Amino acid sequence: MNWTGPFEEAAATLRTTFFTGAGVSAESGVPTFRDQDGFWNRFPPARFAHWAGLERLIQEEPLLIAEFISEFVRPIVMAQPNAAHRAIADLEKLDKDVTVVTQNIDGLHQTAGSSHVVEIHGSLFEVIEVRKSDDIISPVSPQSLSLMLSDLEALLKNGQCTTTQLLRAVCPILGVGPEKAHRPNIVLFGDLLPSCAWNEAVAAASAADCLLVVGTSQLVYPAAGLPALARSNGAKIIGIGLEDCDCDVLLIGAAGVTLPRVVSRI
Ligand code: NAD
């Protein structure tokens, strides 16, 4: 092989399995969690990243939860795919068999046109209805999320809200009570990963010749174990992002700039 630099090396070894995190959507305006201006700085995970904490805050500080949901959901509803999502989707036009294992819940890979996306942390565009026998997953439209955001905006403008008002506003994604309990189909701290998606992710990582790891701090387990699993099965690991990571080829740079450059060399 005649490699002349890291981009050529990355392209030459590409076997079209991607493992993406929040960084791939940063250029679409969706904040990451752990960067300096990340979401967790304003809404610390110890309080906001698990259902028990959220349930408590809904009762005790409904206005704060209105702000949290609004700030979490709005950028995702407004976001459009960026050059990185499009570059991954464009690979399918080259007849490549592309698998995208994503930790993101924003649906942007699918909007960009990727047809095989494994969402190991769920999706904001789905709710899960918790039942005794089995859980039911239903879609939530961007329109109903937009309506919810308008209702939350009105509460925030008012500067005060009760738990009842909050629950009325967020009913498209959250319902509590014996009649009908539903919540966003997203994985928070302490939750099990959806087993079907996780099994698919493990199979894809195990079978990969090359895994492109894009825009993830690799701090969230078990997801962060996928690159090591791929490597132990012989895959070459290509890291794309703003920070150093454990990989064979490191491409430092924003995903929206770096990924199209790799893909254009295939
Ligand atoms: P993280 O916030 O822990 O880390 C983000 C990583 O992306 C960092 O390494 C950062 O340096 C890098 N990054 C930032 N901007 C980038 C850019 N333009 N190009 C390339 N890399 C960039 O994110 P994580 O590792 O995915 O873990 C956080 C968890 O939170 C995951 O479960 C994820 O699903 C969830 N999350 C999802 C979204 C989303 O759906 N868009 C957004 C925030 C967090």
Tab-separated table of N, CA, C and O and ligand atoms in Angstrom, residues 20-27 30-35 40 76 103-106 121 214-220 240-243 253-256, ligand 1:
chain	number	residue	atom	x	y	z
A	20	THR	N	-19.974	6.742	16.894
A	20	THR	CA	-20.026	8.196	17.049
A	20	THR	C	-20.575	8.620	18.410
A	20	THR	O	-21.337	7.899	19.055
A	21	GLY	N	-20.161	9.840	18.811
A	21	GLY	CA	-20.644	10.429	20.056
A	21	GLY	C	-21.075	11.871	19.828
A	21	GLY	O	-21.144	12.345	18.672
A	22	ALA	N	-21.282	12.567	20.910
A	22	ALA	CA	-21.850	13.915	20.853
A	22	ALA	C	-21.056	14.861	19.945
A	22	ALA	O	-21.630	15.760	19.324
A	23	GLY	N	-19.731	14.653	19.845
A	23	GLY	CA	-18.897	15.557	19.044
A	23	GLY	C	-19.275	15.590	17.574
A	23	GLY	O	-19.069	16.605	16.908
A	24	VAL	N	-19.858	14.498	17.062
A	24	VAL	CA	-20.205	14.481	15.634
A	24	VAL	C	-21.369	15.443	15.358
A	24	VAL	O	-21.536	15.924	14.234
A	25	SER	N	-22.142	15.756	16.385
A	25	SER	CA	-23.289	16.668	16.214
A	25	SER	C	-23.000	18.077	16.721
A	25	SER	O	-23.876	18.944	16.633
A	26	ALA	N	-21.794	18.302	17.239
A	26	ALA	CA	-21.490	19.620	17.820
A	26	ALA	C	-21.618	20.718	16.765
A	26	ALA	O	-22.145	21.806	17.049
A	27	GLU	N	-21.168	20.428	15.549
A	27	GLU	CA	-21.242	21.455	14.496
A	27	GLU	C	-22.668	21.633	13.953
A	27	GLU	O	-22.904	22.513	13.122
A	30	VAL	N	-25.687	21.109	18.483
A	30	VAL	CA	-26.126	20.339	19.659
A	30	VAL	C	-24.945	20.286	20.634
A	30	VAL	O	-23.891	19.746	20.296
A	31	PRO	N	-25.090	20.872	21.829
A	31	PRO	CA	-23.948	20.905	22.741
A	31	PRO	C	-23.521	19.507	23.180
A	31	PRO	O	-24.369	18.625	23.341
A	32	THR	N	-22.206	19.321	23.354
A	32	THR	CA	-21.729	18.075	23.954
A	32	THR	C	-21.987	18.176	25.460
A	32	THR	O	-22.407	19.228	25.953
A	33	PHE	N	-21.689	17.093	26.169
A	33	PHE	CA	-21.915	17.136	27.607
A	33	PHE	C	-20.673	17.576	28.380
A	33	PHE	O	-20.765	18.299	29.349
A	34	ARG	N	-19.494	17.106	27.911
A	34	ARG	CA	-18.322	17.262	28.781
A	34	ARG	C	-17.355	18.352	28.355
A	34	ARG	O	-16.360	18.573	29.014
A	35	ASP	N	-17.595	19.026	27.220
A	35	ASP	CA	-16.679	20.095	26.831
A	35	ASP	C	-16.855	21.284	27.776
A	35	ASP	O	-17.797	21.318	28.571
A	40	TRP	N	-23.271	19.556	30.963
A	40	TRP	CA	-23.147	19.140	32.376
A	40	TRP	C	-22.636	20.270	33.269
A	40	TRP	O	-22.792	20.222	34.480
A	76	ILE	N	-31.664	19.966	19.720
A	76	ILE	CA	-31.821	18.726	18.952
A	76	ILE	C	-32.952	18.871	17.938
A	76	ILE	O	-32.830	18.463	16.776
A	103	GLN	N	-23.932	6.822	19.981
A	103	GLN	CA	-24.394	7.082	21.354
A	103	GLN	C	-25.389	8.238	21.351
A	103	GLN	O	-25.965	8.565	22.377
A	104	ASN	N	-25.549	8.881	20.200
A	104	ASN	CA	-26.393	10.076	20.140
A	104	ASN	C	-27.868	9.703	20.062
A	104	ASN	O	-28.239	8.633	19.576
A	105	ILE	N	-28.679	10.652	20.500
A	105	ILE	CA	-30.119	10.421	20.557
A	105	ILE	C	-30.840	11.400	19.632
A	105	ILE	O	-32.040	11.582	19.720
A	106	ASP	N	-30.070	12.064	18.745
A	106	ASP	CA	-30.609	13.192	17.987
A	106	ASP	C	-31.141	12.835	16.602
A	106	ASP	O	-31.687	13.701	15.907
A	121	HIS	N	-28.028	4.347	22.870
A	121	HIS	CA	-28.569	5.117	23.997
A	121	HIS	C	-29.989	5.612	23.723
A	121	HIS	O	-30.464	6.532	24.380
A	214	VAL	N	-15.658	8.593	16.319
A	214	VAL	CA	-15.798	10.017	15.975
A	214	VAL	C	-16.490	10.801	17.091
A	214	VAL	O	-17.619	10.476	17.477
A	215	GLY	N	-15.795	11.801	17.634
A	215	GLY	CA	-16.431	12.761	18.540
A	215	GLY	C	-16.982	12.176	19.818
A	215	GLY	O	-18.096	12.507	20.220
A	216	THR	N	-16.198	11.311	20.452
A	216	THR	CA	-16.650	10.790	21.742
A	216	THR	C	-15.508	10.824	22.745
A	216	THR	O	-14.368	10.529	22.394
A	217	SER	N	-15.847	11.198	23.985
A	217	SER	CA	-14.824	11.233	25.035
A	217	SER	C	-14.482	9.820	25.511
A	217	SER	O	-13.503	9.639	26.235
A	218	GLN	N	-15.284	8.853	25.122
A	218	GLN	CA	-15.082	7.450	25.512
A	218	GLN	C	-15.012	7.292	27.034
A	218	GLN	O	-14.202	6.552	27.563
A	219	LEU	N	-15.892	7.999	27.710
A	219	LEU	CA	-15.944	7.894	29.171
A	219	LEU	C	-17.189	7.158	29.631
A	219	LEU	O	-17.329	6.813	30.793
A	220	VAL	N	-18.160	6.980	28.707
A	220	VAL	CA	-19.437	6.382	29.105
A	220	VAL	C	-19.417	4.884	28.782
A	220	VAL	O	-19.335	4.499	27.610
A	240	ILE	N	-11.193	10.207	15.429
A	240	ILE	CA	-11.431	11.535	14.831
A	240	ILE	C	-12.098	12.410	15.884
A	240	ILE	O	-13.170	12.077	16.400
A	241	GLY	N	-11.446	13.519	16.225
A	241	GLY	CA	-12.024	14.400	17.233
A	241	GLY	C	-11.055	15.486	17.625
A	241	GLY	O	-10.046	15.697	16.958
A	242	LEU	N	-11.383	16.147	18.726
A	242	LEU	CA	-10.559	17.290	19.139
A	242	LEU	C	-9.479	16.900	20.134
A	242	LEU	O	-8.627	17.714	20.472
A	243	GLU	N	-9.556	15.650	20.631
A	243	GLU	CA	-8.611	15.242	21.676
A	243	GLU	C	-7.892	13.968	21.272
A	243	GLU	O	-8.372	13.219	20.415
A	253	GLY	N	-9.164	17.085	14.780
A	253	GLY	CA	-9.870	18.158	14.061
A	253	GLY	C	-11.362	17.972	14.206
A	253	GLY	O	-11.842	16.909	14.645
A	254	ALA	N	-12.108	19.014	13.859
A	254	ALA	CA	-13.565	18.940	13.936
A	254	ALA	C	-14.077	17.884	12.957
A	254	ALA	O	-13.571	17.776	11.829
A	255	ALA	N	-15.068	17.117	13.395
A	255	ALA	CA	-15.579	16.013	12.572
A	255	ALA	C	-16.083	16.501	11.217
A	255	ALA	O	-15.885	15.840	10.191
A	256	GLY	N	-16.731	17.679	11.199
A	256	GLY	CA	-17.308	18.200	9.954
A	256	GLY	C	-16.261	18.565	8.923
A	256	GLY	O	-16.563	18.678	7.734
B	1	NAD	P1	-18.974	13.791	25.428
B	1	NAD	O1	-19.740	15.059	25.611
B	1	NAD	O2	-18.514	13.049	26.616
B	1	NAD	O3	-17.673	14.098	24.549
B	1	NAD	C1	-17.741	14.794	23.339
B	1	NAD	C2	-16.462	14.547	22.586
B	1	NAD	O4	-16.587	15.165	21.307
B	1	NAD	C3	-15.220	15.137	23.247
B	1	NAD	O5	-14.165	14.216	23.135
B	1	NAD	C4	-14.941	16.407	22.425
B	1	NAD	O6	-13.581	16.757	22.391
B	1	NAD	C5	-15.421	15.956	21.068
B	1	NAD	N1	-15.823	17.046	20.175
B	1	NAD	C6	-16.407	18.235	20.469
B	1	NAD	N2	-16.652	18.938	19.358
B	1	NAD	C7	-16.237	18.161	18.314
B	1	NAD	C8	-16.223	18.313	16.903
B	1	NAD	N3	-16.695	19.414	16.315
B	1	NAD	N4	-15.715	17.318	16.139
B	1	NAD	C9	-15.220	16.187	16.712
B	1	NAD	N5	-15.191	15.982	18.044
B	1	NAD	C10	-15.698	16.962	18.831
B	1	NAD	O7	-19.848	12.877	24.463
B	1	NAD	P2	-19.996	11.296	24.370
B	1	NAD	O8	-18.654	10.658	24.458
B	1	NAD	O9	-20.843	11.038	23.203
B	1	NAD	O10	-20.776	10.854	25.692
B	1	NAD	C11	-21.829	11.614	26.199
B	1	NAD	C12	-23.180	10.915	26.310
B	1	NAD	O11	-24.169	11.925	26.174
B	1	NAD	C13	-23.459	9.914	25.235
B	1	NAD	O12	-24.274	8.943	25.764
B	1	NAD	C14	-24.264	10.717	24.214
B	1	NAD	O13	-25.302	9.945	23.673
B	1	NAD	C15	-24.979	11.764	25.036
B	1	NAD	N6	-25.111	13.023	24.285
B	1	NAD	C16	-25.762	13.004	23.080
B	1	NAD	C17	-25.886	14.157	22.340
B	1	NAD	C18	-26.581	14.084	21.008
B	1	NAD	O14	-27.448	13.233	20.808
B	1	NAD	N7	-26.205	14.932	20.054
B	1	NAD	C19	-25.350	15.353	22.806
B	1	NAD	C20	-24.711	15.359	24.052
B	1	NAD	C21	-24.591	14.171	24.771
